[in-house]
Short mmCIF file of C-alpha atoms and ligand atoms in Angstrom, two decimals:
data_model
loop_
_atom_site.label_atom_id
_atom_site.label_comp_id
_atom_site.label_asym_id
_atom_site.label_seq_id
_atom_site.Cartn_x
_atom_site.Cartn_y
_atom_site.Cartn_z
CA ASP A 18 0.00 0.00 0.00
CA ILE A 19 1.77 3.09 -1.32
CA ASP A 20 -0.03 5.44 1.08
CA CYS A 21 1.03 3.47 4.10
CA ILE A 22 4.64 3.34 2.93
CA TYR A 23 4.56 7.05 2.21
CA GLU A 24 3.23 7.77 5.68
CA ALA A 25 5.88 5.57 7.22
CA LEU A 26 8.59 7.32 5.24
CA LEU A 27 7.49 10.73 6.41
CA ASN A 28 8.06 9.49 9.90
CA THR A 29 11.58 8.28 9.22
CA ALA A 30 12.80 11.32 7.27
CA ILE A 31 14.48 9.16 4.70
CA ASP A 32 15.47 10.75 1.39
CA SER A 33 14.85 9.33 -2.04
CA ASP A 34 18.48 8.30 -2.55
CA SER A 35 18.72 6.19 0.53
CA LEU A 36 15.29 4.84 -0.16
CA GLU A 37 16.54 3.52 -3.44
CA ALA A 38 19.79 2.29 -2.05
CA ASN A 39 18.47 0.53 1.00
CA SER A 40 14.93 -0.48 0.48
CA TYR A 41 13.55 -3.93 0.21
CA LEU A 42 10.76 -2.48 -1.89
CA ASP A 43 10.71 -3.03 -5.60
CA GLU A 44 11.56 -0.29 -8.05
CA VAL A 45 8.03 0.48 -9.19
CA CYS A 46 6.93 0.93 -5.64
CA ILE A 47 9.89 3.15 -4.79
CA LYS A 48 9.28 5.37 -7.80
CA GLU A 49 5.65 5.81 -6.93
CA VAL A 50 6.44 6.73 -3.38
CA ILE A 51 9.02 9.28 -4.47
CA LYS A 52 6.57 10.68 -6.98
CA LYS A 53 3.97 10.98 -4.29
CA ALA A 54 6.45 12.75 -2.04
CA GLY A 55 7.03 15.14 -4.96
CA MET A 56 10.44 16.11 -3.69
CA LYS A 57 13.32 14.98 -1.59
CA LEU A 58 12.02 14.62 1.89
CA LYS A 59 13.49 17.04 4.37
CA TRP A 60 16.18 16.05 6.78
CA SER A 61 15.31 16.41 10.34
CA LYS A 62 17.99 16.74 12.95
CA LEU A 63 15.86 14.92 15.44
CA LYS A 64 15.43 12.03 13.11
CA GLN A 65 19.07 11.61 12.14
CA ASP A 66 19.31 8.41 14.07
CA LYS A 67 16.73 6.86 11.86
CA VAL A 68 18.54 8.07 8.77
CA ARG A 69 21.82 6.73 10.03
CA GLU A 70 20.15 3.43 10.60
CA ASN A 71 19.14 3.40 6.98
CA LYS A 72 22.72 4.15 6.04
CA ASP A 73 23.70 0.86 7.58
CA ALA A 74 22.55 -0.75 4.42
CA VAL A 75 24.66 -3.84 4.77
CA ARG A 76 21.93 -6.25 5.50
CA ARG A 77 21.43 -9.59 3.98
CA LEU A 78 19.67 -9.05 0.71
CA GLN A 79 16.74 -11.01 -0.52
CA ALA A 80 17.92 -13.25 -3.30
CA ASP A 81 16.47 -13.03 -6.76
CA PRO A 82 15.08 -16.53 -7.45
CA ALA A 83 16.22 -16.30 -11.06
CA LEU A 84 19.85 -16.06 -9.97
CA LEU A 85 19.82 -19.00 -7.59
CA THR A 86 22.08 -21.90 -8.44
CA PRO A 87 22.50 -25.18 -6.57
CA ARG A 88 25.14 -25.25 -3.85
CA SER A 89 26.65 -28.08 -1.85
CA PRO A 90 25.45 -28.86 1.68
CA VAL A 91 27.23 -27.72 4.85
CA VAL A 92 27.24 -30.50 7.43
CA THR A 93 27.88 -30.65 11.19
CA ILE A 94 28.62 -33.94 12.89
CA MET A 95 26.99 -34.36 16.29
CA GLY A 96 26.52 -37.12 18.83
CA HIS A 97 27.47 -38.47 22.21
CA VAL A 98 31.06 -38.37 23.43
CA ASP A 99 33.16 -41.37 22.32
CA HIS A 100 30.66 -42.42 19.69
CA GLY A 101 33.22 -41.67 16.98
CA LYS A 102 32.68 -38.12 15.70
CA THR A 103 36.36 -37.20 15.56
CA THR A 104 37.32 -40.52 14.00
CA LEU A 105 34.63 -40.06 11.38
CA LEU A 106 35.81 -36.54 10.54
CA ASP A 107 39.42 -37.69 10.32
CA LYS A 108 38.53 -40.56 8.06
CA LEU A 109 36.42 -38.36 5.80
CA ARG A 110 39.24 -35.84 5.56
CA LYS A 111 41.74 -38.55 4.78
CA THR A 112 39.66 -39.84 1.89
CA GLN A 113 40.17 -36.39 0.44
CA VAL A 114 43.86 -36.21 1.16
CA ALA A 115 44.34 -39.60 -0.48
CA ALA A 116 42.36 -38.39 -3.43
CA MET A 117 44.59 -35.36 -3.82
CA GLU A 118 47.44 -35.65 -6.25
CA ALA A 119 50.30 -34.35 -4.14
CA GLY A 120 48.76 -35.26 -0.79
CA GLY A 121 49.21 -31.69 0.49
CA ILE A 122 49.35 -30.76 4.12
CA THR A 123 45.87 -30.48 5.57
CA GLN A 124 45.33 -27.39 7.63
CA HIS A 125 42.81 -27.08 10.35
CA ILE A 126 40.65 -24.26 9.12
CA GLY A 127 37.41 -25.23 10.79
CA ALA A 128 35.87 -26.86 7.77
CA PHE A 129 36.81 -29.06 4.84
CA LEU A 130 35.38 -30.27 1.58
CA VAL A 131 34.72 -33.85 0.57
CA SER A 132 34.27 -34.55 -3.13
CA LEU A 133 32.34 -37.59 -4.27
CA PRO A 134 33.20 -39.55 -7.41
CA SER A 135 30.01 -38.12 -8.91
CA GLY A 136 31.54 -34.65 -8.59
CA GLU A 137 29.22 -33.59 -5.77
CA GLN A 138 30.79 -31.89 -2.79
CA ILE A 139 30.02 -31.70 0.92
CA THR A 140 31.42 -29.11 3.32
CA PHE A 141 32.05 -30.56 6.77
CA LEU A 142 32.44 -28.26 9.74
CA ASP A 143 35.21 -29.94 11.64
CA THR A 144 34.40 -28.97 15.19
CA PRO A 145 32.26 -31.90 16.24
CA GLY A 146 29.66 -31.78 18.93
CA HIS A 147 26.73 -29.64 19.71
CA ALA A 148 28.61 -27.09 21.83
CA ALA A 149 30.09 -25.48 18.72
CA PHE A 150 26.81 -25.79 16.88
CA SER A 151 24.78 -24.09 19.57
CA ALA A 152 27.46 -21.45 20.18
CA MET A 153 27.12 -20.44 16.54
CA ARG A 154 23.36 -20.55 16.72
CA ALA A 155 23.36 -18.43 19.84
CA ARG A 156 25.09 -15.75 17.79
CA GLY A 157 22.37 -15.98 15.19
CA ALA A 158 24.49 -17.85 12.70
CA GLN A 159 22.97 -20.72 10.85
CA VAL A 160 25.46 -22.30 8.54
CA THR A 161 24.55 -25.95 8.90
CA ASP A 162 22.17 -27.48 6.38
CA ILE A 163 22.34 -31.06 7.60
CA VAL A 164 23.34 -32.76 10.85
CA ILE A 165 24.98 -36.15 10.74
CA LEU A 166 24.01 -37.77 14.02
CA VAL A 167 26.59 -40.31 15.11
CA VAL A 168 25.35 -43.08 17.42
CA ALA A 169 27.62 -45.94 18.43
CA ALA A 170 25.89 -49.24 17.68
CA ASP A 171 27.41 -50.83 20.77
CA ASP A 172 26.23 -48.07 23.10
CA GLY A 173 22.93 -46.73 21.77
CA VAL A 174 21.15 -43.48 22.48
CA MET A 175 22.85 -41.47 25.23
CA LYS A 176 22.44 -38.08 26.89
CA GLN A 177 24.29 -36.05 24.26
CA THR A 178 22.56 -37.98 21.49
CA ILE A 179 19.27 -36.62 22.77
CA GLU A 180 20.71 -33.12 23.17
CA SER A 181 22.01 -33.22 19.61
CA ILE A 182 18.58 -34.20 18.31
CA GLN A 183 17.09 -31.31 20.24
CA HIS A 184 19.59 -28.83 18.81
CA ALA A 185 18.96 -30.03 15.27
CA LYS A 186 15.22 -29.77 15.80
CA ASP A 187 15.44 -26.29 17.29
CA ALA A 188 17.46 -25.17 14.31
CA GLN A 189 15.12 -27.03 11.95
CA VAL A 190 18.05 -28.86 10.43
CA PRO A 191 17.35 -32.37 9.12
CA ILE A 192 19.32 -35.41 10.29
CA VAL A 193 21.17 -38.22 8.59
CA LEU A 194 21.87 -41.05 10.99
CA ALA A 195 25.32 -42.61 11.07
CA ILE A 196 25.20 -45.78 13.12
CA ASN A 197 28.85 -46.16 13.95
CA LYS A 198 31.13 -48.92 15.23
CA CYS A 199 29.27 -51.50 13.15
CA ASP A 200 32.57 -53.44 12.89
CA LYS A 201 32.15 -54.42 16.53
CA ALA A 202 30.72 -57.84 17.36
CA GLU A 203 28.35 -56.40 19.94
CA ALA A 204 26.99 -53.79 17.51
CA ASP A 205 23.20 -53.68 17.40
CA PRO A 206 22.05 -51.11 14.79
CA GLU A 207 18.39 -52.09 15.03
CA LYS A 208 18.37 -51.35 18.75
CA VAL A 209 19.69 -47.84 17.99
CA LYS A 210 16.94 -47.23 15.44
CA LYS A 211 14.25 -48.41 17.83
CA GLU A 212 15.58 -46.25 20.66
CA LEU A 213 15.65 -43.20 18.43
CA MET A 214 11.94 -43.52 17.65
CA ALA A 215 11.25 -42.31 21.18
CA TYR A 216 12.87 -39.02 20.15
CA ASP A 217 10.92 -38.64 16.96
CA VAL A 218 13.83 -39.73 14.80
CA VAL A 219 12.18 -42.41 12.66
CA CYS A 220 14.33 -44.26 10.14
CA GLU A 221 13.13 -45.16 6.66
CA ASP A 222 12.75 -48.90 7.40
CA TYR A 223 10.47 -47.97 10.31
CA GLY A 224 8.26 -45.79 8.14
CA GLY A 225 10.01 -42.48 8.73
CA ASP A 226 12.15 -40.28 6.53
CA VAL A 227 15.51 -40.42 8.29
CA GLN A 228 18.20 -42.21 6.33
CA ALA A 229 20.34 -44.51 8.45
CA VAL A 230 23.75 -45.69 7.29
CA HIS A 231 25.67 -48.44 9.06
CA VAL A 232 29.29 -47.33 9.15
CA SER A 233 32.60 -47.92 10.78
CA ALA A 234 34.60 -44.75 11.18
CA LEU A 235 37.51 -46.90 12.26
CA THR A 236 37.74 -49.06 9.12
CA GLY A 237 36.16 -46.49 6.83
CA ASN A 238 33.49 -48.95 5.85
CA ASN A 239 30.42 -47.39 4.18
CA LEU A 240 31.59 -43.80 4.53
CA MET A 241 30.86 -43.13 0.87
CA ALA A 242 27.32 -44.43 1.39
CA LEU A 243 27.01 -41.92 4.22
CA ALA A 244 28.23 -39.13 1.93
CA GLU A 245 25.77 -40.21 -0.75
CA ALA A 246 22.88 -40.26 1.71
CA THR A 247 23.86 -36.71 2.69
CA ILE A 248 23.87 -35.62 -0.95
CA ALA A 249 20.47 -37.27 -1.50
CA LEU A 250 19.04 -35.28 1.41
CA ALA A 251 20.67 -32.10 0.09
CA GLU A 252 18.91 -32.65 -3.22
CA ILE A 253 15.57 -32.86 -1.48
CA LEU A 254 16.37 -29.67 0.39
CA GLU A 255 17.11 -27.95 -2.93
CA LEU A 256 19.95 -25.96 -1.45
CA LYS A 257 20.57 -22.93 -3.57
CA ALA A 258 22.42 -19.65 -3.40
CA ASP A 259 23.02 -16.61 -5.55
CA PRO A 260 26.69 -16.67 -6.59
CA THR A 261 26.54 -13.07 -7.79
CA GLY A 262 26.15 -9.82 -5.93
CA PRO A 263 27.66 -8.78 -2.61
CA VAL A 264 29.23 -11.57 -0.60
CA GLU A 265 27.57 -12.89 2.54
CA GLY A 266 29.07 -15.46 4.83
CA THR A 267 29.74 -16.56 8.38
CA VAL A 268 32.97 -16.68 10.36
CA ILE A 269 33.68 -20.27 11.43
CA GLU A 270 37.00 -19.71 13.16
CA SER A 271 39.38 -16.86 13.64
CA PHE A 272 42.94 -16.75 14.84
CA THR A 273 46.07 -14.65 14.55
CA ASP A 274 48.80 -16.08 12.41
CA LYS A 275 52.36 -14.90 13.08
CA GLY A 276 53.10 -14.11 9.49
CA ARG A 277 49.69 -13.39 8.08
CA GLY A 278 48.01 -11.49 10.88
CA PRO A 279 44.32 -11.98 11.69
CA VAL A 280 42.92 -14.90 9.71
CA THR A 281 39.36 -16.19 9.55
CA THR A 282 37.80 -19.25 8.10
CA ALA A 283 34.42 -18.61 6.64
CA ILE A 284 31.65 -20.32 4.84
CA ILE A 285 30.46 -18.20 1.95
CA GLN A 286 26.68 -18.17 1.70
CA ARG A 287 26.07 -15.79 -1.13
CA GLY A 288 28.09 -14.14 -3.84
CA THR A 289 31.61 -15.04 -4.85
CA LEU A 290 34.51 -13.85 -2.73
CA ARG A 291 37.50 -12.45 -4.59
CA LYS A 292 40.77 -10.75 -3.78
CA GLY A 293 40.26 -7.04 -3.09
CA SER A 294 36.72 -7.46 -1.73
CA VAL A 295 35.99 -5.26 1.28
CA LEU A 296 34.23 -7.13 4.10
CA VAL A 297 32.77 -6.26 7.46
CA ALA A 298 32.19 -8.77 10.28
CA GLY A 299 31.20 -7.79 13.79
CA LYS A 300 33.35 -4.79 14.63
CA CYS A 301 36.09 -5.62 12.13
CA TRP A 302 36.71 -5.10 8.48
CA ALA A 303 38.99 -6.58 5.85
CA LYS A 304 40.28 -5.88 2.43
CA VAL A 305 40.83 -9.42 1.20
CA ARG A 306 44.55 -9.82 0.52
CA SER A 307 44.47 -13.52 -0.21
CA MET A 308 42.41 -16.64 0.27
CA PHE A 309 43.26 -20.27 0.80
CA ASP A 310 41.53 -23.64 1.03
CA GLU A 311 41.88 -26.37 3.67
CA ASN A 312 45.02 -27.62 1.97
CA GLY A 313 46.64 -24.23 2.38
CA LYS A 314 46.45 -23.70 -1.36
CA THR A 315 45.86 -20.16 -2.52
CA ILE A 316 42.54 -19.78 -4.28
CA ASN A 317 41.24 -16.89 -6.34
CA GLU A 318 37.54 -17.34 -5.81
CA ALA A 319 35.24 -18.79 -3.19
CA CYS A 320 31.64 -19.50 -4.12
CA PRO A 321 28.68 -20.37 -1.82
CA SER A 322 29.13 -23.30 0.60
CA LEU A 323 32.88 -23.22 0.17
CA PRO A 324 35.05 -23.03 3.28
CA VAL A 325 37.73 -20.44 2.79
CA GLY A 326 40.57 -18.90 4.78
CA ILE A 327 40.58 -15.13 4.48
CA ILE A 328 43.63 -12.92 5.03
CA GLY A 329 43.43 -9.15 5.22
CA TRP A 330 41.49 -8.46 8.41
CA ARG A 331 42.39 -5.35 10.37
CA ASP A 332 41.17 -6.99 13.60
CA LEU A 333 39.98 -10.39 14.64
CA PRO A 334 36.26 -11.06 14.20
CA SER A 335 34.59 -13.77 16.29
CA ALA A 336 33.26 -17.16 15.29
CA GLY A 337 29.64 -16.83 14.28
CA ASP A 338 30.02 -13.21 13.09
CA GLU A 339 28.20 -12.44 9.92
CA ILE A 340 30.40 -11.42 7.00
CA LEU A 341 29.02 -8.88 4.56
CA GLU A 342 30.66 -7.30 1.57
CA VAL A 343 30.56 -3.54 1.15
CA GLU A 344 31.53 -1.39 -1.80
CA SER A 345 34.46 0.50 -0.32
CA GLU A 346 36.76 0.92 2.64
CA ALA A 347 35.02 4.17 3.47
CA ARG A 348 31.73 2.34 3.57
CA ALA A 349 33.21 -0.34 5.82
CA ARG A 350 34.32 2.34 8.27
CA GLU A 351 30.92 3.97 8.14
CA VAL A 352 29.22 0.69 8.93
CA LEU A 353 31.57 -0.04 11.81
CA ASP A 354 31.08 3.49 13.17
CA TRP A 355 27.39 2.89 13.08
CA ARG A 356 27.67 -0.42 14.87
CA LYS A 357 29.88 1.16 17.51
CA TYR A 358 27.37 3.96 17.93
CA LYS A 359 24.53 1.45 18.27
CA GLN A 360 26.48 -0.54 20.84
CA GLU A 361 27.21 2.58 22.85
CA GLN A 362 23.55 3.44 22.76
CA GLU A 363 22.74 0.01 24.14
CA LYS A 364 25.36 0.45 26.80
CA ASN A 365 23.96 3.82 27.74
CA LYS A 366 20.56 2.24 28.09
CA ASP A 367 22.04 -0.33 30.45
CA ASP A 368 23.79 2.41 32.42
CA MET A 369 20.55 4.33 32.71
CA LYS A 370 18.86 1.23 34.04
CA ILE A 371 21.54 0.76 36.68
CA ILE A 372 21.35 4.42 37.67
CA GLU A 373 17.58 4.21 37.94
CA GLU A 374 17.84 1.11 40.15
CA LYS A 375 20.41 2.81 42.36
CA ARG A 376 18.20 5.87 42.60
CA LYS A 377 15.27 3.75 43.71
CA GLU A 378 17.39 1.92 46.25
CA HIS A 379 18.64 5.21 47.55
CA GLN A 380 15.15 6.61 47.77
CA GLU A 381 13.94 3.62 49.74
CA SER A 382 16.80 3.69 52.19
CA HIS A 383 16.30 7.42 52.48
CA TRP A 384 12.79 6.95 53.75
CA LYS A 385 13.87 4.25 56.13
CA ASP A 386 16.62 6.55 57.45
CA ARG A 387 14.13 9.33 57.85
CA GLU A 388 12.12 7.22 60.22
CA LYS A 389 15.20 6.28 62.14
CA TYR A 390 17.34 9.40 62.22
CA GLY A 391 14.72 12.12 61.97
CA THR A 392 15.94 15.44 60.71
CA LEU A 393 19.67 14.82 60.44
CA ASN A 394 21.09 15.67 57.02
CA TRP A 395 22.53 13.01 54.73
CA LYS A 396 26.12 13.47 55.84
CA GLU A 397 25.19 13.14 59.44
CA ARG A 398 23.07 10.13 58.75
CA SER A 399 25.91 8.49 56.84
CA PHE A 400 28.25 9.00 59.73
CA LEU A 401 25.77 7.62 62.19
CA LYS A 402 25.17 4.62 59.99
CA TYR A 403 28.87 4.15 59.53
CA GLN A 404 29.38 4.20 63.25
CA GLU A 405 26.61 1.70 63.81
CA LYS A 406 28.02 -0.66 61.27
CA LYS A 407 31.46 -0.34 62.69
CA GLU A 408 30.25 -1.16 66.14
CA GLN A 409 28.17 -4.08 65.01
CA LYS A 410 30.77 -5.49 62.75
CA PHE A 411 34.21 -4.75 63.95
CA LEU A 412 34.19 -3.91 67.59
CA LYS A 413 33.91 -6.51 70.26
CA PRO A 414 32.71 -5.21 73.63
CA LYS A 415 36.22 -5.05 75.06
CA GLU A 416 37.58 -3.19 72.07
CA LYS A 417 34.65 -0.85 72.21
CA ALA A 418 35.39 0.00 75.79
CA GLU A 419 39.00 0.68 74.89
CA ARG A 420 37.92 2.77 72.00
CA ASP A 421 35.67 4.83 74.16
CA SER A 422 38.49 5.80 76.46
CA ASN A 423 41.11 6.46 73.82
CA VAL A 424 39.30 8.04 70.94
CA LEU A 425 38.53 11.68 70.47
CA PRO A 426 35.49 12.17 68.29
CA ILE A 427 35.59 15.50 66.49
CA ILE A 428 33.43 17.61 64.26
CA ILE A 429 35.15 20.08 61.95
CA LYS A 430 33.40 23.09 60.50
CA GLY A 431 35.09 25.65 58.26
CA ASP A 432 34.22 28.79 56.35
CA VAL A 433 35.05 27.36 52.93
CA ASP A 434 35.78 23.94 51.41
CA GLY A 435 39.47 24.80 51.13
CA SER A 436 39.96 25.43 54.84
CA VAL A 437 38.06 22.29 55.84
CA GLU A 438 40.15 20.30 53.42
CA ALA A 439 43.38 21.79 54.78
CA ILE A 440 42.43 20.83 58.33
CA LEU A 441 41.41 17.32 57.28
CA ASP A 442 44.72 16.92 55.46
CA ILE A 443 46.69 17.83 58.56
CA ILE A 444 44.61 15.47 60.69
CA ASP A 445 45.23 12.73 58.15
CA THR A 446 48.98 13.07 58.39
CA TYR A 447 48.79 13.22 62.16
CA ASP A 448 50.74 10.36 63.65
CA ALA A 449 48.45 7.37 63.39
CA SER A 450 50.37 5.45 66.00
CA HIS A 451 49.40 8.02 68.54
CA GLU A 452 47.76 6.21 71.36
CA CYS A 453 44.71 8.37 71.26
CA LYS A 454 43.02 8.47 67.91
CA LEU A 455 40.95 11.13 66.31
CA GLU A 456 37.64 10.06 64.98
CA LEU A 457 36.12 12.39 62.47
CA VAL A 458 32.39 12.23 63.10
CA HIS A 459 31.38 14.99 60.78
CA PHE A 460 32.75 17.85 58.77
CA GLY A 461 31.30 20.59 56.66
CA VAL A 462 31.14 24.21 55.63
CA GLY A 463 29.19 26.82 57.57
CA ASP A 464 28.46 28.05 61.09
CA ILE A 465 28.05 25.59 63.92
CA SER A 466 24.52 24.24 63.84
CA GLU A 467 22.18 22.47 66.20
CA ASN A 468 22.85 19.28 64.22
CA ASP A 469 26.56 19.58 64.98
CA VAL A 470 25.78 19.91 68.66
CA THR A 471 23.47 16.91 68.55
CA LEU A 472 26.12 14.83 66.82
CA ALA A 473 28.82 15.93 69.27
CA GLU A 474 26.55 15.01 72.15
CA THR A 475 25.80 11.61 70.63
CA PHE A 476 29.47 10.79 70.18
CA GLY A 477 30.84 12.64 73.17
CA GLY A 478 32.93 14.71 70.80
CA ILE A 479 34.26 18.23 70.40
CA ILE A 480 33.27 20.72 67.73
CA TYR A 481 36.11 22.63 66.07
CA GLY A 482 35.23 25.67 64.01
CA PHE A 483 37.55 27.54 61.71
CA ASN A 484 36.53 31.09 60.75
CA VAL A 485 32.92 30.30 61.59
CA ASN A 486 30.53 31.38 64.32
CA ALA A 487 28.30 29.70 66.83
CA GLY A 488 25.16 31.69 67.63
CA ASN A 489 23.94 32.33 71.14
CA ILE A 490 21.24 29.71 71.00
CA ILE A 491 23.71 27.16 69.78
CA GLN A 492 26.18 28.09 72.52
CA GLN A 493 23.47 27.70 75.15
CA SER A 494 22.35 24.38 73.78
CA ALA A 495 25.98 23.19 73.75
CA THR A 496 26.50 24.20 77.35
CA LYS A 497 23.34 22.42 78.30
CA LYS A 498 24.48 19.27 76.53
CA GLN A 499 28.02 19.59 77.84
CA VAL A 500 29.44 19.86 74.34
CA LYS A 501 32.68 21.79 73.82
CA ILE A 502 32.74 24.22 70.91
CA LYS A 503 36.18 25.55 69.99
CA LEU A 504 36.42 28.35 67.48
CA HIS A 505 39.71 29.34 65.81
CA LYS A 506 40.90 31.78 63.20
CA ILE A 507 44.34 30.32 62.61
CA ILE A 508 44.70 26.74 61.41
CA TYR A 509 47.82 25.79 63.34
CA ARG A 510 46.26 27.12 66.55
CA LEU A 511 43.33 24.83 65.89
CA ILE A 512 45.69 21.91 65.37
CA GLU A 513 47.65 22.74 68.52
CA ASP A 514 44.41 22.86 70.44
CA LEU A 515 43.47 19.50 69.00
CA GLN A 516 46.80 17.98 70.05
CA GLU A 517 46.43 19.31 73.56
CA GLU A 518 42.99 17.81 73.76
CA LEU A 519 44.37 14.49 72.57
CA SER A 520 47.17 14.50 75.13
CA SER A 521 44.74 15.21 77.90
CA ARG A 522 42.81 12.11 76.94
CA LEU A 523 45.83 9.83 76.94
CA PRO A 524 45.81 7.15 79.57
CA CYS A 525 47.82 8.29 82.61
CA ILE A 526 51.37 7.03 82.69
CA VAL A 527 52.23 6.22 86.23
P1 GDP B 612 34.13 -38.71 19.77
O1 GDP B 612 34.27 -38.40 21.21
O2 GDP B 612 32.70 -38.87 19.37
O3 GDP B 612 34.85 -37.76 18.86
O4 GDP B 612 34.75 -40.17 19.55
P2 GDP B 612 36.15 -40.57 18.95
O5 GDP B 612 36.20 -40.38 17.49
O6 GDP B 612 37.22 -39.94 19.75
O7 GDP B 612 36.13 -42.13 19.22
C1 GDP B 612 36.10 -42.69 20.50
C2 GDP B 612 36.70 -44.06 20.51
O8 GDP B 612 35.95 -44.91 19.69
C3 GDP B 612 38.12 -44.07 19.93
O9 GDP B 612 38.89 -44.97 20.68
C4 GDP B 612 37.94 -44.56 18.53
O10 GDP B 612 39.06 -45.27 18.04
C5 GDP B 612 36.75 -45.51 18.69
N1 GDP B 612 35.99 -45.63 17.46
C6 GDP B 612 35.49 -44.62 16.72
N2 GDP B 612 34.84 -45.12 15.66
C7 GDP B 612 34.91 -46.47 15.75
C8 GDP B 612 34.42 -47.54 14.92
O11 GDP B 612 33.76 -47.35 13.90
N3 GDP B 612 34.68 -48.78 15.35
C9 GDP B 612 35.40 -49.03 16.48
N4 GDP B 612 35.60 -50.29 16.80
N5 GDP B 612 35.87 -48.05 17.24
C10 GDP B 612 35.64 -46.78 16.89
#
C-alpha cells in the first residue's frame, strides 16, 4: 500500500536516494512513493538516528530466485562423546587427502570439503559436537544445512545424542543417521533405530524419513554411502544460493597467524569472494589480501558453501560473526562506526537502568533513614550509619570500651571547602600510632549548627570551628548538653588545640 509506505517514510525522514539504495521495496513501488512525495524529503535533525540506521545498508539481501544456483550442503557432525565423531571426521578428511594428487598438508581451518566420485561436494564443519553448533546458533548464525548424528551401535542413544537431536530440531536442520562402530561384534544397529523412535527420529525402514547408514569410522566402511545419503538429502532440500552480488558469509573460526596477521575461516553463503573485496564482520573489516583452502592452497575465488581462509582483516572477528561485503573501505568504516554507535547506545541504556535502580534503592533507604534518624542531614546520617556498622561489625565489647576511652570524636566546620580540606589533610597526616586516635564524626562548611551539637553530644565529641561562628542559642544548647565548641581563626592554633585535647585524653602514665 503506497499510502502506508509514504506515511511511514514521512516518519523516518528518509530521502529518495537512501530509499533507493536501502529499500527492500521493488523499483516500481519506490518510484511511486518518491513521486507521491514530490520532492526529496526534508532532513530532520531529530530524526538523524533513523537516517543513520538506513545508512547501515549492509543487511542480507533477498535473493532473486532467477539467480539462484544449486550449492553443496554444509554439514555438522553431532553425537554423544566417544561415539566416533572425531574418528569419522578424520577418516572423511583422509579420503580427500588420499584423493589429492600431491597429498598436500591439511590445515585445520574449521571446515573441509569432501568430493564424491560423482563430482558432488560436501562441506564438513570440523568442530564436532553440539557445543560449537549451539554457540554459533546463539550468535544468530545458521550455517549448517544437515546434521549427521553419530550413534555408536554398541552403546545406543545417550544423553548427548538426545541433546544433539534437540539442537537439530530447534534449528530445523534435518538429520542423517550414522550408526557407527558396526565393525564391533556387539553392535546392534536395530536397537539404535528403535531407541531413536522415542525421540521422533524415525528411520526409513520404520516408516520415517531419516536415512540410516551403518558405518565404521575406524575401518572407513560405508563412509561413501554416508556421503551419498547426505547428498540425497541435500537434493531434497534444494539448497541454492546466488553466486553473484555482494558476498555474505559466516565466520567459522578466527585466529592470529604470526606471518599473516588476523585470519578467519568462513563459509560463503552468497556471492563469490575475490581478492580485493571489502568485508565487514562484527566490529572488524577486511580488504581481502588472499584466500586459501583447507590444503593451504591459494585460491582466487570462493563460491557459496565453500570453506575459505581469508587474510586481510584489520582486527579479529569472532566465530559466528556475519560477514558482509561492502563497496568501499570508506563504507566499511561507516558501517563499523554505526555499529559502535549502536552498541554505545545500548550500553547507555544499560547504564541508565543501573542508575535508575540505584536511585530507587537510595530513595527507599532514604525513607527508612528518615524514620530512624529524623531530621539529620545526609552526611550526618551516613556518619551515624557508619558508626553503627562499625560497632556491630568490627568492635567486640572489650575493644569498644578501649575505644571509648582512647578516641577523640571531632566535628570540623570551616568557612570554605578549602579550609576544611586543609584541616582534614593535617589530621590525616597526624601520627596514626598516637595512642589516642581522632575520629572524624562529621565535617562541613558553615556556622556551627544544632545538628553539629546533637552529633557531638551523641558521640561525646568536640566541635572545632575555623573562621565560623556559633550563635547564642547554639552556645546555650551546647553548654546544656556539655558539648565543647572551639572556634579558631588560625589553622595551626586549631591543630595545637586538638593535640592538647588528645594528650589530655591519653591514659595516665604512672
Ligand atoms: P568422539 O568423542 O565422538 O569424537 O569419539 P572418537 O572419534 O574420539 O572415538 C572414541 C573411541 O571410539 C576411539 O577410541 C575410537 O578409536 C573408537 N571408534 C570410533 N569409531 C569407531 C568404529 O567405527 N569402530 C570401532 N571399533 N571403534 C571406533
